[in-house]
Amino acid sequence: MKQKELKEKWDELLENLYQENRLDDIQISTFFKPLLPIRLSEKEGKLYLKCSNNNPTFYQNKVVSYYNEIKDAVFAVFGKEYTIEVTDDGEIEEEESDNQIREDRLNPEYTFESFVKGPNNNFACAASLAVAEGYSKKYNPLFIYGGPGLGKTHLMHAIGQYVKQNKPKKKVLYVNSETFVNELSEAIRTSKQQQFKDKYRRLDYLLFDDVQFIAGKKFIEEELFNTFDALLNAGKQLVFTSDQHPTKIDNLPERITSRFAWGISVDIQPPEYETRLAILKNKALLNNVDVSNEKTMEALELIAQNTEGNIRELEGAFSRVLGFSLIMNQEINVSLTKKVLSDLFKPKNEKISAEKIKKSVASYFGIKVADMESSVRSRKVAYPRQIAIYLIREMLESSFPQIGEMFGGRDHTTIMHSYEKICEEIKSSKELYNTINTIKEKISE
Ligand code: ADP
Ligand code: MG
């Protein structure tokens, strides 16, 4: 759990204690507010808190004496029981698993294998692989650019994973602008610039994500520039990503952008339909969804047709559909997808016409559209007609006189009467409610 998240949970816990009157204001502010959560250890089942003065024993005793009061609060917030240990030593070592993530900060899911290639990203992908294999010195630095959610970060991590697996001795570090800025600021504040420099200059691969956010921060630019030069001179590999071509990043000094241009710049474009579909299929496979099921494939096609190029959004849409299908224990198909992603399909509603509504209603009741438009008054025809009137009013917001025209020039008061009758009936008849929903779904298909 990240420090920030941990702190939020801790604050929430204190708030709960207060709200539930388990401890009073003074107890909370004297005994607990001075403590800062620094680590949640799953292995030990412990929450470590740091106290701001040199008296951890005092606070530890308080924790123990109020443990009954706070035990439940801990459970409510963390979903599990933890014992609490107060320490005045903030430099507690992270757990090993944490350490590994920390060391290179690579996301194991972002690999070349899980990266779907298409005309939009072929070149970027090939260049990344070349860099990971390390056979071309020309590609240094490698600069990957493109819009949000198109796979830049994914490719960068893929390079890192590849190097880690195939050349375990090489030192790889992934960093984004924000982390770099924070680390450098912290190093300056605590006079540990040298450690900072050493850490970065020891690397064989520096993967620097979203470099555009460095722009305009002078002391950062300087350090980046120096790190950059030191690594390049030592023949180490640099990879950058950005939302823009290097020469188009505003506010970055020329001496930096010109170095970007020493290597190679590759772009990623939004994926076209086929690639979007391939990405969805891949995602489905990874989640054990049966993609040999035709209905499921139809649903994936529908999602691919209705999303733009941003892959993050594409994945988001799929995850919502998948989540719903798991909760409802239903297969993924077109109707489920439409239900879950109704917001995505809104523009399509414009294609709904009065004709389509009339046709769907008529076919549902097994009558002819012409009968509905005629003056026939038998219930067999009149009832579907009223439903069609209701649906046209609801779905197309046509006026009563307009609807009158659609039904053989009927008077608008007759239309209004039909509409209101259905509005009333639908409130009390579950059967009618279901009928209308079924027809609506057919109309939207
Ligand atoms: P960016 O860094 O360009 O904003 P990301 O690399 O974070 O985009 O990609 C957004 C999401 O889309 C990630 O979950 C990533 O795994 C996924 N993604 C992007 N491109 C592909 C691809 N070609 N194949 C599979 N997944 C992809
Ligand atoms: Mg990114």
mmCIF file of N, CA, C and O and ligand atoms in Angstrom, residues 110 114-116 121 147-154 279 311-312 315, ligand 1:
data_model
loop_
_atom_site.group_PDB
_atom_site.id
_atom_site.type_symbol
_atom_site.label_atom_id
_atom_site.label_comp_id
_atom_site.label_asym_id
_atom_site.label_seq_id
_atom_site.Cartn_x
_atom_site.Cartn_y
_atom_site.Cartn_z
ATOM 1 N N TYR A 110 2.835 -5.621 -18.228
ATOM 2 C CA TYR A 110 3.137 -4.903 -19.463
ATOM 3 C C TYR A 110 4.349 -5.517 -20.151
ATOM 4 O O TYR A 110 5.484 -5.101 -19.930
ATOM 5 N N SER A 114 2.080 -9.316 -24.248
ATOM 6 C CA SER A 114 0.706 -8.826 -24.065
ATOM 7 C C SER A 114 0.439 -7.556 -24.877
ATOM 8 O O SER A 114 -0.621 -6.966 -24.774
ATOM 9 N N PHE A 115 1.409 -7.158 -25.677
ATOM 10 C CA PHE A 115 1.237 -5.954 -26.497
ATOM 11 C C PHE A 115 0.784 -6.361 -27.895
ATOM 12 O O PHE A 115 1.493 -7.087 -28.597
ATOM 13 N N VAL A 116 -0.404 -5.918 -28.277
ATOM 14 C CA VAL A 116 -0.946 -6.303 -29.581
ATOM 15 C C VAL A 116 -0.414 -5.355 -30.652
ATOM 16 O O VAL A 116 -0.525 -4.136 -30.520
ATOM 17 N N ASN A 121 1.230 0.849 -34.383
ATOM 18 C CA ASN A 121 2.314 0.823 -33.391
ATOM 19 C C ASN A 121 3.476 -0.089 -33.780
ATOM 20 O O ASN A 121 4.393 -0.286 -32.999
ATOM 21 N N GLY A 147 -0.456 10.166 -28.311
ATOM 22 C CA GLY A 147 -1.528 10.623 -27.415
ATOM 23 C C GLY A 147 -1.726 9.717 -26.214
ATOM 24 O O GLY A 147 -1.098 8.659 -26.116
ATOM 25 N N PRO A 148 -2.599 10.137 -25.284
ATOM 26 C CA PRO A 148 -2.807 9.364 -24.056
ATOM 27 C C PRO A 148 -3.475 8.016 -24.315
ATOM 28 O O PRO A 148 -4.289 7.881 -25.234
ATOM 29 N N GLY A 149 -3.081 7.030 -23.523
ATOM 30 C CA GLY A 149 -3.732 5.722 -23.577
ATOM 31 C C GLY A 149 -3.431 4.921 -24.817
ATOM 32 O O GLY A 149 -4.193 4.033 -25.201
ATOM 33 N N LEU A 150 -2.295 5.182 -25.472
ATOM 34 C CA LEU A 150 -2.001 4.461 -26.712
ATOM 35 C C LEU A 150 -0.906 3.398 -26.538
ATOM 36 O O LEU A 150 -0.521 2.749 -27.494
ATOM 37 N N GLY A 151 -0.397 3.244 -25.321
ATOM 38 C CA GLY A 151 0.537 2.145 -25.099
ATOM 39 C C GLY A 151 1.995 2.527 -24.913
ATOM 40 O O GLY A 151 2.868 1.657 -24.948
ATOM 41 N N LYS A 152 2.278 3.808 -24.687
ATOM 42 C CA LYS A 152 3.679 4.220 -24.516
ATOM 43 C C LYS A 152 4.268 3.609 -23.251
ATOM 44 O O LYS A 152 5.345 3.007 -23.279
ATOM 45 N N THR A 153 3.549 3.760 -22.155
ATOM 46 C CA THR A 153 4.047 3.231 -20.889
ATOM 47 C C THR A 153 4.174 1.704 -20.967
ATOM 48 O O THR A 153 5.142 1.121 -20.472
ATOM 49 N N HIS A 154 3.196 1.101 -21.608
ATOM 50 C CA HIS A 154 3.229 -0.358 -21.756
ATOM 51 C C HIS A 154 4.521 -0.807 -22.463
ATOM 52 O O HIS A 154 5.230 -1.697 -21.972
ATOM 53 N N ILE A 279 -7.047 -6.233 -29.679
ATOM 54 C CA ILE A 279 -6.716 -5.901 -28.289
ATOM 55 C C ILE A 279 -7.811 -6.421 -27.350
ATOM 56 O O ILE A 279 -7.535 -7.014 -26.307
ATOM 57 N N ILE A 311 -6.867 3.343 -25.936
ATOM 58 C CA ILE A 311 -6.948 1.947 -25.510
ATOM 59 C C ILE A 311 -7.323 1.828 -24.036
ATOM 60 O O ILE A 311 -7.962 0.870 -23.628
ATOM 61 N N ARG A 312 -6.960 2.822 -23.273
ATOM 62 C CA ARG A 312 -7.347 2.795 -21.867
ATOM 63 C C ARG A 312 -8.876 2.778 -21.759
ATOM 64 O O ARG A 312 -9.451 2.044 -20.965
ATOM 65 N N GLU A 315 -10.249 -0.597 -22.900
ATOM 66 C CA GLU A 315 -10.130 -1.588 -21.832
ATOM 67 C C GLU A 315 -11.157 -1.350 -20.731
ATOM 68 O O GLU A 315 -11.697 -2.290 -20.166
HETATM 69 P P1 ADP B 1 0.086 5.693 -22.526
HETATM 70 O O1 ADP B 1 1.291 5.520 -21.684
HETATM 71 O O2 ADP B 1 0.402 5.879 -23.975
HETATM 72 O O3 ADP B 1 -0.852 6.741 -22.030
HETATM 73 P P2 ADP B 1 -0.486 3.026 -21.610
HETATM 74 O O4 ADP B 1 0.768 2.360 -21.998
HETATM 75 O O5 ADP B 1 -0.681 3.352 -20.178
HETATM 76 O O6 ADP B 1 -0.737 4.333 -22.487
HETATM 77 O O7 ADP B 1 -1.691 2.125 -22.143
HETATM 78 C C1 ADP B 1 -3.023 2.227 -21.637
HETATM 79 C C2 ADP B 1 -3.599 0.847 -21.477
HETATM 80 O O8 ADP B 1 -3.779 0.255 -22.750
HETATM 81 C C3 ADP B 1 -2.699 -0.094 -20.703
HETATM 82 O O9 ADP B 1 -3.478 -0.916 -19.880
HETATM 83 C C4 ADP B 1 -2.026 -0.925 -21.772
HETATM 84 O O10 ADP B 1 -1.709 -2.212 -21.325
HETATM 85 C C5 ADP B 1 -3.086 -0.971 -22.850
HETATM 86 N N1 ADP B 1 -2.510 -1.051 -24.190
HETATM 87 C C6 ADP B 1 -2.030 -0.026 -24.929
HETATM 88 N N2 ADP B 1 -1.610 -0.446 -26.122
HETATM 89 C C7 ADP B 1 -1.804 -1.779 -26.153
HETATM 90 C C8 ADP B 1 -1.573 -2.798 -27.134
HETATM 91 N N3 ADP B 1 -1.056 -2.502 -28.332
HETATM 92 N N4 ADP B 1 -1.896 -4.061 -26.804
HETATM 93 C C9 ADP B 1 -2.434 -4.350 -25.606
HETATM 94 N N5 ADP B 1 -2.693 -3.449 -24.653
HETATM 95 C C10 ADP B 1 -2.382 -2.169 -24.909
#
